[in-house]
Amino acid sequence: MYIAVVGTGYVGLVTGVSLAEVGHRVVCIDIDAAKVKKMSKGISPIYEPSLDELMKKNLTANRLSFTTDHQEAFKESEVIYIAVGTPENEDGSANLGFVERVAIDIAKHVRKDAIVVTKSTVPVGTNDTIKQVIRTNLVRDVKVEIVSNPEFLREGSAIHDSFHGDRIVIGAESERAADIIEEINRPFGIPVYKTDIRSAEMIKYASNAFLATKISFINEISNICERVGANVEDVAIGMGLDHRIGNQFLNAGIGYGGSCFPKDTKALIQIAGNVDYDFELLKGVVNVNKHQQQLLLNKLKERVGSIEGKRIAVLGLAFKPNTDDMREAASIRVTEELVNNGAFVVAYDPVAMEKARQVLVPQVAFANSASEAIKNSDAVLILTEWDEIKELDPELFETMAYPLVIDGRNCFDLELMRKYRLEYHSVGRPAVRNMLITRN
Ligand SMILES: NC(=O)c1ccc[n+]([C@@H]2O[C@H](COP(=O)([O-])OP(=O)(O)OC[C@H]3O[C@@H](n4cnc5c(N)ncnc54)[C@H](O)[C@@H]3O)[C@@H](O)[C@H]2O)c1
Ligand SMILES: O=c1ccn([C@@H]2O[C@H](COP(=O)(O)OP(=O)(O)O[C@H]3O[C@H](CO)[C@@H](O)[C@H](O)[C@H]3O)[C@@H](O)[C@H]2O)c(=O)[nH]1
């Protein structure tokens, strides 16, 4: 199949590369010329495990190409994927400007009958608008059908998820269009669920909202655990053994960030509001998430008193491990608050520092390693559970004048930490206060 993918962010690029890998001829289009130049050389503009290798392989096999030219890209295309961003508007609703722009580009440049597949996360009813915009602006006498095919990949494991996802959801206006998209995806061997367009659009928001709810739920349980002396990790294991609950997405921490959960939960509240429905539960989920980062800062303030003039090491800046994505990362708000309170912040992340420099407040200093950040600090805050951080030798903390570690991601085993001279606070687990220990 000749396929065009519009937008080469996390979703577009991974989709394009994966479709090429299973044998389709794919051209990826982006308006960012610098990015296209880089990708044409086989260099991924994002950090995503295995992506570079697959890009290079499929470029060499001539199944994958990149361009800024919509006209050129749509010339042969039988299927056009829309994978541009749908960022948050100020009121929390989804900004559909990029999607609508692409719909107009398709209408102007499509040359043959085509199926337009929306991968971007869009509010219920948006595919009807896309259809309308394309059909009213069509320049040539061609037939365009619309399919909603929401994406469920996670950053940091995007390639793996593309080949081993739990399901492919196809919402179509005709059986023919649904069958063609199913056929394109057959080589992935992932179960397909076909439904109508509006239900497919809703499945995406409902899935993200449900996962965000799980996270806020376990975070609230963790806050109670701290007060009653229970251990949230044991609680999560005990809960997860019930198959109806499941053991995933029950990691307590400083809340969810990233490019999806924060914006999609708010967009769903708006979608509900637009039809006069007050989504109370989801509003609670969003509020709990907002407070969770503050609780970490409160713990720090409780322990050090004023943070003015204190040197604080922040380990982990990306919103989750294995990505350099800084969108809605907890580190943005946490470092800003530290700086505003007069702290000297020294940050370290194994991969995201380049992107972090562009979004964190300019007063934040960057260290070349975790140990450099920790050295001479008054406290350490852990915000992302990178393996490199989880594998740090706790002896490193002992080099601090007063080894105070506040871990927002439960990176260390409590039994292990009890062997060291340090004070260790994590989320929903008993604190370790071991300052009197003497070791050889
Ligand atoms: N990031 C994820 O993990 C993820 C997962 C599932 C779904 N989604 C959804 O997929 C969509 C894309 O997300 P993303 O994170 O990949 O976005 P992104 O912001 O990383 O990338 C969007 C890309 O589209 C390009 N673009 C914008 N307008 C264009 C146009 N007219 N023509 C060509 N290119 C254009 C931009 O230059 C950019 O490279 C969003 O709706 C998002 O909610 C994202
Ligand atoms: O038990 C957990 C699991 C996740 N998180 C946090 O939740 C956020 C999101 O994590 P994750 O879902 O792994 O990453 P994303 O790449 O944002 O993926 C989500 O958002 C995508 C965009 O819509 C969807 O496609 C995916 O299915 C959905 O998992 C991160 O800040 C995590 O730290 C927790 O705090 N506890």
Short mmCIF file of C-alpha atoms and ligand atoms in Angstrom, two decimals:
data_model
loop_
_atom_site.label_atom_id
_atom_site.label_comp_id
_atom_site.label_asym_id
_atom_site.label_seq_id
_atom_site.Cartn_x
_atom_site.Cartn_y
_atom_site.Cartn_z
CA MET A 1 0.00 0.00 0.00
CA TYR A 2 1.12 3.60 -0.63
CA ILE A 3 0.71 5.40 2.66
CA ALA A 4 1.29 9.02 3.70
CA VAL A 5 1.69 9.96 7.36
CA VAL A 6 1.20 13.63 8.20
CA GLY A 7 3.12 14.78 11.29
CA THR A 8 6.29 13.07 12.47
CA GLY A 9 6.11 13.42 16.23
CA TYR A 10 6.13 10.40 18.55
CA VAL A 11 3.02 8.97 16.92
CA GLY A 12 3.58 9.88 13.26
CA LEU A 13 7.20 8.83 13.07
CA VAL A 14 6.69 5.58 14.94
CA THR A 15 3.59 4.78 12.86
CA GLY A 16 5.39 5.54 9.59
CA VAL A 17 8.45 3.51 10.49
CA SER A 18 6.38 0.56 11.74
CA LEU A 19 4.18 0.49 8.63
CA ALA A 20 7.31 0.56 6.45
CA GLU A 21 8.83 -2.24 8.50
CA VAL A 22 5.87 -4.52 7.68
CA GLY A 23 6.27 -3.81 3.95
CA HIS A 24 4.23 -0.71 3.05
CA ARG A 25 5.61 2.22 1.04
CA VAL A 26 5.45 5.13 3.44
CA VAL A 27 6.11 8.82 2.99
CA CYS A 28 6.13 10.95 6.13
CA ILE A 29 5.34 14.66 5.88
CA ASP A 30 6.22 17.40 8.35
CA ILE A 31 6.19 21.18 8.14
CA ASP A 32 9.40 21.33 10.15
CA ALA A 33 12.08 21.36 7.43
CA ALA A 34 15.01 20.92 9.83
CA LYS A 35 13.38 17.82 11.27
CA VAL A 36 12.70 16.37 7.80
CA LYS A 37 16.34 16.92 6.81
CA LYS A 38 17.52 15.09 9.90
CA MET A 39 15.08 12.19 9.45
CA SER A 40 16.03 11.79 5.78
CA LYS A 41 19.53 11.00 7.02
CA GLY A 42 18.15 8.33 9.35
CA ILE A 43 18.49 10.42 12.50
CA SER A 44 15.47 10.40 14.79
CA PRO A 45 14.59 13.80 16.27
CA ILE A 46 13.30 12.05 19.41
CA TYR A 47 14.84 9.58 21.82
CA GLU A 48 12.90 6.33 21.48
CA PRO A 49 14.51 2.89 21.90
CA SER A 50 15.00 1.00 18.56
CA LEU A 51 13.60 3.85 16.44
CA ASP A 52 16.88 4.91 14.82
CA GLU A 53 17.73 1.37 13.68
CA LEU A 54 14.31 0.79 12.13
CA MET A 55 14.38 4.20 10.43
CA LYS A 56 17.75 3.53 8.85
CA LYS A 57 16.75 0.01 7.78
CA ASN A 58 13.59 1.16 6.01
CA LEU A 59 15.19 4.24 4.43
CA THR A 60 17.83 1.96 2.93
CA ALA A 61 15.14 -0.45 1.71
CA ASN A 62 13.40 2.51 -0.01
CA ARG A 63 10.17 1.83 1.82
CA LEU A 64 10.38 5.03 3.88
CA SER A 65 10.91 8.66 2.88
CA PHE A 66 10.45 12.12 4.38
CA THR A 67 9.27 15.37 2.82
CA THR A 68 7.81 18.78 3.61
CA ASP A 69 5.78 18.71 0.41
CA HIS A 70 2.15 17.62 0.91
CA GLN A 71 1.43 17.73 -2.83
CA GLU A 72 4.29 15.37 -3.62
CA ALA A 73 3.43 13.08 -0.71
CA PHE A 74 -0.27 12.70 -1.53
CA LYS A 75 0.38 11.99 -5.24
CA GLU A 76 0.36 8.20 -4.90
CA SER A 77 -1.24 7.81 -1.48
CA GLU A 78 -4.17 5.48 -1.05
CA VAL A 79 -4.23 5.96 2.70
CA ILE A 80 -3.33 9.16 4.58
CA TYR A 81 -2.74 9.09 8.33
CA ILE A 82 -3.21 12.28 10.35
CA ALA A 83 -0.78 12.28 13.30
CA VAL A 84 -0.31 15.95 14.14
CA GLY A 85 -0.56 17.34 17.66
CA THR A 86 -3.79 18.22 19.46
CA PRO A 87 -2.40 20.31 22.31
CA GLU A 88 -4.35 21.82 25.15
CA ASN A 89 -6.13 25.16 24.79
CA GLU A 90 -6.09 27.51 27.77
CA ASP A 91 -9.55 26.31 28.85
CA GLY A 92 -8.43 22.63 28.76
CA SER A 93 -10.17 21.80 25.47
CA ALA A 94 -8.23 20.23 22.59
CA ASN A 95 -6.73 22.58 20.01
CA LEU A 96 -7.77 21.21 16.62
CA GLY A 97 -5.98 23.84 14.54
CA PHE A 98 -3.25 21.47 13.30
CA VAL A 99 -5.74 18.73 12.41
CA GLU A 100 -7.99 21.13 10.50
CA ARG A 101 -4.98 22.52 8.61
CA VAL A 102 -4.08 18.99 7.50
CA ALA A 103 -7.68 18.35 6.40
CA ILE A 104 -7.43 21.38 4.11
CA ASP A 105 -4.03 20.23 2.79
CA ILE A 106 -5.52 16.82 2.00
CA ALA A 107 -8.51 18.37 0.21
CA LYS A 108 -6.20 20.50 -1.93
CA HIS A 109 -3.63 17.91 -2.85
CA VAL A 110 -5.20 14.43 -2.83
CA ARG A 111 -5.10 12.95 -6.35
CA LYS A 112 -6.85 9.58 -6.06
CA ASP A 113 -9.55 7.95 -3.95
CA ALA A 114 -8.16 7.76 -0.44
CA ILE A 115 -8.91 6.76 3.12
CA VAL A 116 -8.00 9.37 5.72
CA VAL A 117 -7.11 7.79 9.05
CA THR A 118 -7.05 9.93 12.20
CA LYS A 119 -4.37 8.77 14.64
CA SER A 120 -4.29 12.05 16.56
CA THR A 121 -6.34 12.03 19.75
CA VAL A 122 -9.41 14.10 18.89
CA PRO A 123 -12.66 14.91 20.73
CA VAL A 124 -15.75 12.93 19.82
CA GLY A 125 -17.24 14.31 16.64
CA THR A 126 -13.96 15.71 15.23
CA ASN A 127 -13.78 13.10 12.48
CA ASP A 128 -17.15 14.38 11.25
CA THR A 129 -15.61 17.85 11.06
CA ILE A 130 -12.54 16.48 9.24
CA LYS A 131 -14.84 14.78 6.73
CA GLN A 132 -16.80 17.99 6.26
CA VAL A 133 -13.69 20.15 5.82
CA ILE A 134 -12.16 17.75 3.29
CA ARG A 135 -15.35 17.26 1.30
CA THR A 136 -16.14 20.98 1.06
CA ASN A 137 -12.58 21.90 0.04
CA LEU A 138 -11.86 19.04 -2.36
CA VAL A 139 -10.24 20.27 -5.57
CA ARG A 140 -10.43 17.04 -7.60
CA ASP A 141 -13.20 14.56 -8.22
CA VAL A 142 -12.02 11.85 -5.82
CA LYS A 143 -13.69 9.88 -3.03
CA VAL A 144 -12.36 10.34 0.50
CA GLU A 145 -13.46 8.15 3.40
CA ILE A 146 -12.68 8.78 7.06
CA VAL A 147 -11.49 6.28 9.69
CA SER A 148 -10.72 6.85 13.35
CA ASN A 149 -7.76 4.71 14.44
CA PRO A 150 -6.63 6.04 17.85
CA GLU A 151 -3.09 5.35 18.98
CA PHE A 152 -2.25 3.66 22.29
CA LEU A 153 1.56 3.59 22.23
CA ARG A 154 3.55 4.71 25.26
CA GLU A 155 6.62 6.87 24.96
CA GLY A 156 9.78 5.03 25.87
CA SER A 157 8.39 1.76 24.50
CA ALA A 158 6.69 3.10 21.37
CA ILE A 159 8.23 0.67 18.86
CA HIS A 160 7.58 -2.28 21.12
CA ASP A 161 3.96 -1.15 21.61
CA SER A 162 3.43 -0.76 17.85
CA PHE A 163 4.31 -4.39 17.29
CA HIS A 164 2.84 -5.85 20.48
CA GLY A 165 -0.11 -3.60 21.38
CA ASP A 166 -3.19 -5.04 23.11
CA ARG A 167 -5.61 -3.90 20.41
CA ILE A 168 -6.08 -1.86 17.28
CA VAL A 169 -9.31 0.14 17.35
CA ILE A 170 -10.88 0.98 14.00
CA GLY A 171 -13.89 3.29 13.84
CA ALA A 172 -15.21 3.60 10.32
CA GLU A 173 -18.17 4.90 8.37
CA SER A 174 -18.07 1.94 5.97
CA GLU A 175 -17.15 -1.72 6.24
CA ARG A 176 -14.92 -1.36 3.19
CA ALA A 177 -12.79 1.35 4.78
CA ALA A 178 -12.55 -0.60 8.05
CA ASP A 179 -11.49 -3.74 6.17
CA ILE A 180 -8.73 -1.90 4.29
CA ILE A 181 -7.27 -0.47 7.52
CA GLU A 182 -7.53 -3.89 9.16
CA GLU A 183 -5.66 -5.40 6.20
CA ILE A 184 -2.88 -2.78 6.44
CA ASN A 185 -2.42 -3.73 10.08
CA ARG A 186 -2.69 -7.51 9.63
CA PRO A 187 1.12 -8.08 9.68
CA PHE A 188 1.27 -6.77 13.25
CA GLY A 189 -0.91 -9.67 14.43
CA ILE A 190 -2.65 -7.49 17.02
CA PRO A 191 -6.38 -8.06 17.81
CA VAL A 192 -8.60 -5.60 15.93
CA TYR A 193 -11.76 -4.08 17.38
CA LYS A 194 -14.07 -2.45 14.86
CA THR A 195 -16.71 0.04 15.84
CA ASP A 196 -18.30 3.31 14.73
CA ILE A 197 -16.23 6.50 14.52
CA ARG A 198 -17.60 8.25 17.62
CA SER A 199 -17.13 5.20 19.81
CA ALA A 200 -13.52 4.85 18.58
CA GLU A 201 -12.85 8.49 19.44
CA MET A 202 -14.33 7.94 22.90
CA ILE A 203 -12.37 4.70 23.50
CA LYS A 204 -9.13 6.71 23.34
CA TYR A 205 -10.20 9.34 25.90
CA ALA A 206 -11.91 6.80 28.16
CA SER A 207 -8.79 4.59 28.17
CA ASN A 208 -6.44 7.43 29.10
CA ALA A 209 -8.86 8.78 31.69
CA PHE A 210 -9.21 5.33 33.26
CA LEU A 211 -5.43 4.86 33.48
CA ALA A 212 -5.05 8.34 34.97
CA THR A 213 -7.78 7.43 37.48
CA LYS A 214 -5.83 4.33 38.53
CA ILE A 215 -2.76 6.48 39.15
CA SER A 216 -4.59 9.15 41.16
CA PHE A 217 -6.39 6.40 43.10
CA ILE A 218 -3.19 4.68 44.16
CA ASN A 219 -1.62 8.05 44.93
CA GLU A 220 -4.45 8.86 47.33
CA ILE A 221 -4.09 5.40 48.88
CA SER A 222 -0.36 6.11 49.26
CA ASN A 223 -1.08 9.35 51.11
CA ILE A 224 -3.32 7.46 53.52
CA CYS A 225 -0.71 4.68 53.85
CA GLU A 226 1.81 7.25 55.07
CA ARG A 227 -0.60 8.33 57.80
CA VAL A 228 -1.61 4.85 58.96
CA GLY A 229 1.78 3.15 58.66
CA ALA A 230 1.02 0.85 55.71
CA ASN A 231 3.25 0.27 52.67
CA VAL A 232 1.60 1.24 49.37
CA GLU A 233 3.80 -1.14 47.35
CA ASP A 234 2.54 -4.12 49.31
CA VAL A 235 -1.00 -2.77 49.07
CA ALA A 236 -0.70 -2.43 45.27
CA ILE A 237 0.65 -5.98 44.95
CA GLY A 238 -2.17 -7.32 47.10
CA MET A 239 -4.77 -5.42 45.09
CA GLY A 240 -3.26 -6.34 41.73
CA LEU A 241 -3.47 -10.06 42.44
CA ASP A 242 -7.20 -9.67 41.81
CA HIS A 243 -7.46 -10.03 38.03
CA ARG A 244 -10.44 -7.69 37.98
CA ILE A 245 -8.14 -4.93 39.26
CA GLY A 246 -4.92 -5.93 37.50
CA ASN A 247 -1.41 -5.17 38.68
CA GLN A 248 -0.48 -2.41 36.22
CA PHE A 249 -0.61 1.35 36.69
CA LEU A 250 -0.62 1.07 40.45
CA ASN A 251 2.78 2.69 41.01
CA ALA A 252 2.35 5.52 43.48
CA GLY A 253 4.54 8.56 42.90
CA ILE A 254 4.44 12.25 42.10
CA GLY A 255 1.60 11.82 39.67
CA TYR A 256 1.23 11.49 35.94
CA GLY A 257 2.83 13.86 33.41
CA GLY A 258 3.60 13.66 29.72
CA SER A 259 1.97 14.77 26.53
CA CYS A 260 -1.22 12.78 26.95
CA PHE A 261 -2.79 12.13 30.37
CA PRO A 262 -2.75 15.76 31.56
CA LYS A 263 -4.28 17.14 28.36
CA ASP A 264 -6.60 14.23 27.57
CA THR A 265 -8.18 14.14 31.04
CA LYS A 266 -8.91 17.86 30.81
CA ALA A 267 -10.22 17.52 27.26
CA LEU A 268 -12.62 14.76 28.34
CA ILE A 269 -13.93 16.97 31.13
CA GLN A 270 -14.60 19.58 28.42
CA ILE A 271 -16.18 17.02 26.06
CA ALA A 272 -18.55 16.05 28.88
CA GLY A 273 -19.18 19.69 29.79
CA ASN A 274 -20.13 20.47 26.21
CA VAL A 275 -23.07 18.08 26.55
CA ASP A 276 -23.97 19.39 30.03
CA TYR A 277 -22.37 16.51 31.90
CA ASP A 278 -20.27 17.23 34.96
CA PHE A 279 -17.52 14.56 35.02
CA GLU A 280 -16.95 14.84 38.78
CA LEU A 281 -14.78 11.74 39.13
CA LEU A 282 -12.33 12.88 36.46
CA LYS A 283 -12.13 16.38 37.96
CA GLY A 284 -11.06 14.69 41.20
CA VAL A 285 -8.41 12.69 39.35
CA VAL A 286 -6.94 15.88 37.86
CA ASN A 287 -6.95 17.65 41.25
CA VAL A 288 -5.27 14.77 43.05
CA ASN A 289 -2.57 14.78 40.39
CA LYS A 290 -1.96 18.49 40.86
CA HIS A 291 -1.49 18.08 44.63
CA GLN A 292 0.80 15.08 44.41
CA GLN A 293 3.85 17.08 43.26
CA GLN A 294 3.24 19.64 45.99
CA LEU A 295 3.26 16.89 48.63
CA LEU A 296 6.84 16.05 47.66
CA LEU A 297 7.89 19.67 48.06
CA ASN A 298 6.06 19.83 51.40
CA LYS A 299 8.11 16.85 52.60
CA LEU A 300 11.29 18.68 51.67
CA LYS A 301 10.19 21.90 53.39
CA GLU A 302 9.20 19.97 56.52
CA ARG A 303 12.65 18.44 56.74
CA VAL A 304 14.91 21.37 55.84
CA GLY A 305 12.80 24.26 57.07
CA SER A 306 13.51 27.12 54.70
CA ILE A 307 14.96 26.02 51.39
CA GLU A 308 16.43 29.45 50.74
CA GLY A 309 20.13 29.18 49.96
CA LYS A 310 20.03 25.36 50.05
CA ARG A 311 21.59 23.32 47.28
CA ILE A 312 19.03 20.79 46.02
CA ALA A 313 19.93 17.99 43.61
CA VAL A 314 17.10 16.96 41.28
CA LEU A 315 17.58 13.53 39.71
CA GLY A 316 15.44 12.68 36.68
CA LEU A 317 13.79 15.40 34.58
CA ALA A 318 11.83 13.61 31.82
CA PHE A 319 8.16 12.86 32.59
CA LYS A 320 9.00 9.14 32.65
CA PRO A 321 12.07 6.96 31.98
CA ASN A 322 13.35 6.05 28.50
CA THR A 323 12.21 9.27 26.86
CA ASP A 324 13.59 12.78 26.46
CA ASP A 325 10.06 14.21 26.40
CA MET A 326 9.66 17.05 28.89
CA ARG A 327 6.00 17.82 28.21
CA GLU A 328 4.15 18.24 31.54
CA ALA A 329 7.12 16.73 33.40
CA ALA A 330 6.91 17.15 37.18
CA SER A 331 10.44 18.59 37.07
CA ILE A 332 9.16 21.79 35.43
CA ARG A 333 6.96 22.81 38.33
CA VAL A 334 9.15 21.35 41.07
CA THR A 335 12.36 23.13 39.93
CA GLU A 336 10.47 26.39 39.41
CA GLU A 337 9.08 26.27 42.94
CA LEU A 338 12.52 25.44 44.37
CA VAL A 339 14.12 28.35 42.50
CA ASN A 340 11.30 30.71 43.54
CA ASN A 341 11.99 29.75 47.14
CA GLY A 342 15.65 30.68 46.79
CA ALA A 343 17.18 27.22 46.35
CA PHE A 344 20.21 26.51 44.16
CA VAL A 345 19.03 23.65 41.95
CA VAL A 346 21.45 21.21 40.30
CA ALA A 347 19.68 18.84 37.94
CA TYR A 348 20.64 15.63 36.19
CA ASP A 349 18.87 13.37 33.69
CA PRO A 350 20.52 10.60 31.65
CA VAL A 351 18.85 11.69 28.39
CA ALA A 352 16.53 14.71 28.70
CA MET A 353 18.96 17.48 29.71
CA GLU A 354 19.14 19.09 26.29
CA LYS A 355 15.36 19.43 26.11
CA ALA A 356 15.20 20.35 29.82
CA ARG A 357 17.50 23.35 29.27
CA GLN A 358 14.85 24.76 26.94
CA VAL A 359 11.93 24.44 29.35
CA LEU A 360 13.21 24.69 32.92
CA VAL A 361 13.69 28.07 34.58
CA PRO A 362 17.11 29.46 33.57
CA GLN A 363 18.46 29.45 37.14
CA VAL A 364 18.64 25.62 37.11
CA ALA A 365 22.22 24.30 36.80
CA PHE A 366 22.99 20.97 35.15
CA ALA A 367 25.40 18.31 36.35
CA ASN A 368 27.23 15.80 34.15
CA SER A 369 26.34 12.89 36.38
CA ALA A 370 24.09 11.96 39.27
CA SER A 371 27.06 11.85 41.62
CA GLU A 372 28.14 15.36 40.62
CA ALA A 373 24.61 16.62 41.36
CA ILE A 374 24.49 14.83 44.72
CA LYS A 375 27.90 16.04 45.91
CA ASN A 376 27.65 18.94 48.38
CA SER A 377 23.84 19.06 48.15
CA ASP A 378 21.62 19.63 51.16
CA ALA A 379 18.93 17.31 49.81
CA VAL A 380 18.24 15.05 46.82
CA LEU A 381 14.86 14.91 45.08
CA ILE A 382 14.18 11.99 42.72
CA LEU A 383 11.58 12.69 40.04
CA THR A 384 12.08 10.01 37.34
CA GLU A 385 12.78 6.32 37.88
CA TRP A 386 15.51 5.83 35.25
CA ASP A 387 17.38 2.52 35.70
CA GLU A 388 20.57 4.56 36.07
CA ILE A 389 19.05 6.31 39.09
CA LYS A 390 17.56 3.15 40.59
CA GLU A 391 20.98 1.51 40.33
CA LEU A 392 22.87 4.28 42.14
CA ASP A 393 24.95 3.06 45.04
CA PRO A 394 23.29 4.51 48.19
CA GLU A 395 26.82 5.14 49.50
CA LEU A 396 26.81 8.16 47.18
CA PHE A 397 24.18 9.79 49.39
CA GLU A 398 26.36 9.22 52.43
CA THR A 399 28.87 11.69 50.96
CA MET A 400 26.41 14.53 51.67
CA ALA A 401 26.84 16.49 54.89
CA TYR A 402 23.29 15.47 55.86
CA PRO A 403 22.08 12.72 53.50
CA LEU A 404 18.45 13.62 52.95
CA VAL A 405 16.81 11.83 50.01
CA ILE A 406 13.21 12.48 49.00
CA ASP A 407 12.18 9.99 46.36
CA GLY A 408 9.05 10.73 44.33
CA ARG A 409 9.28 7.44 42.42
CA ASN A 410 10.07 4.79 45.06
CA CYS A 411 13.35 3.90 43.32
CA PHE A 412 15.03 2.21 46.27
CA ASP A 413 14.26 -0.83 48.33
CA LEU A 414 13.58 0.12 51.96
CA GLU A 415 15.61 -2.80 53.36
CA LEU A 416 18.59 -1.68 51.30
CA MET A 417 18.29 1.94 52.40
CA ARG A 418 18.15 0.88 56.05
CA LYS A 419 21.77 -0.27 55.72
CA TYR A 420 23.05 3.24 55.03
CA ARG A 421 23.55 6.40 57.01
CA LEU A 422 20.80 8.50 55.49
CA GLU A 423 17.31 9.84 55.82
CA TYR A 424 15.07 8.52 53.07
CA HIS A 425 11.48 9.52 52.36
CA SER A 426 9.52 7.91 49.54
CA VAL A 427 5.84 7.76 48.55
CA GLY A 428 3.36 5.77 50.64
CA ARG A 429 6.10 3.87 52.48
CA PRO A 430 7.58 4.29 55.94
CA ALA A 431 10.46 6.77 56.15
CA VAL A 432 13.99 5.51 56.82
CA ARG A 433 15.80 7.59 59.45
CA ASN A 434 19.23 6.09 59.81
CA MET A 435 21.51 8.94 60.73
CA LEU A 436 23.04 7.21 63.72
CA ILE A 437 24.34 4.20 61.84
CA THR A 438 28.13 3.85 61.64
CA ARG A 439 29.59 1.62 58.97
CA ASN A 440 33.14 0.59 58.14
N1 LIG B 1 2.98 11.12 22.25
C1 LIG B 1 2.32 10.02 22.49
O1 LIG B 1 2.80 9.13 23.18
C2 LIG B 1 0.95 9.80 21.93
C3 LIG B 1 0.37 8.54 22.02
C4 LIG B 1 -0.93 8.34 21.52
C5 LIG B 1 -1.60 9.39 20.91
N2 LIG B 1 -1.00 10.61 20.83
C6 LIG B 1 -1.73 11.67 20.12
O2 LIG B 1 -1.18 11.74 18.80
C7 LIG B 1 -1.12 13.09 18.34
C8 LIG B 1 0.31 13.46 17.99
O3 LIG B 1 1.07 13.43 19.17
P1 LIG B 1 2.67 13.55 19.15
O4 LIG B 1 3.13 13.47 20.55
O5 LIG B 1 3.20 12.60 18.14
O6 LIG B 1 2.81 15.06 18.58
P2 LIG B 1 4.11 15.93 18.37
O7 LIG B 1 3.76 17.29 18.83
O8 LIG B 1 5.30 15.23 18.93
O9 LIG B 1 4.29 15.96 16.78
C9 LIG B 1 3.41 16.57 15.89
C10 LIG B 1 4.16 16.83 14.58
O10 LIG B 1 3.24 17.31 13.59
C11 LIG B 1 3.89 18.29 12.80
N3 LIG B 1 2.88 19.10 12.10
C12 LIG B 1 2.05 20.05 12.60
N4 LIG B 1 1.25 20.52 11.62
C13 LIG B 1 1.56 19.86 10.49
C14 LIG B 1 1.07 19.89 9.14
N5 LIG B 1 0.10 20.72 8.76
N6 LIG B 1 1.64 19.07 8.23
C15 LIG B 1 2.65 18.23 8.60
N7 LIG B 1 3.14 18.15 9.85
C16 LIG B 1 2.61 18.96 10.78
C17 LIG B 1 4.76 19.04 13.80
O11 LIG B 1 5.80 19.75 13.17
C18 LIG B 1 5.27 17.88 14.69
O12 LIG B 1 6.48 17.35 14.19
C19 LIG B 1 -1.75 13.92 19.46
O13 LIG B 1 -3.12 14.05 19.18
C20 LIG B 1 -1.55 13.07 20.69
O14 LIG B 1 -2.53 13.32 21.68
C21 LIG B 1 0.25 10.85 21.30
O1 LIG B 2 1.66 3.27 37.68
C1 LIG B 2 1.95 4.32 37.10
C2 LIG B 2 2.06 4.43 35.69
C3 LIG B 2 2.37 5.65 35.12
N1 LIG B 2 2.60 6.73 35.91
C4 LIG B 2 2.91 8.03 35.28
O2 LIG B 2 1.95 8.30 34.27
C5 LIG B 2 2.52 9.06 33.22
C6 LIG B 2 2.24 8.42 31.87
O3 LIG B 2 2.94 7.20 31.77
P1 LIG B 2 2.71 6.18 30.57
O4 LIG B 2 1.28 5.90 30.44
O5 LIG B 2 3.61 5.04 30.78
O6 LIG B 2 3.29 7.02 29.34
P2 LIG B 2 2.65 7.77 28.07
O7 LIG B 2 3.69 7.69 27.03
O8 LIG B 2 2.16 9.11 28.50
O9 LIG B 2 1.42 6.88 27.58
C7 LIG B 2 0.06 7.15 27.88
O10 LIG B 2 -0.47 8.12 27.03
C8 LIG B 2 -0.39 7.76 25.62
C9 LIG B 2 -0.89 8.96 24.83
O11 LIG B 2 -2.28 9.01 24.73
C10 LIG B 2 -1.20 6.51 25.38
O12 LIG B 2 -1.14 6.16 24.01
C11 LIG B 2 -0.69 5.38 26.26
O13 LIG B 2 -1.50 4.22 26.10
C12 LIG B 2 -0.72 5.84 27.73
O14 LIG B 2 -0.16 4.83 28.56
C13 LIG B 2 4.02 9.17 33.54
O15 LIG B 2 4.29 10.42 34.14
C14 LIG B 2 4.26 8.05 34.56
O16 LIG B 2 5.29 8.35 35.45
C15 LIG B 2 2.51 6.64 37.29
O17 LIG B 2 2.71 7.63 38.01
N2 LIG B 2 2.19 5.43 37.85
#
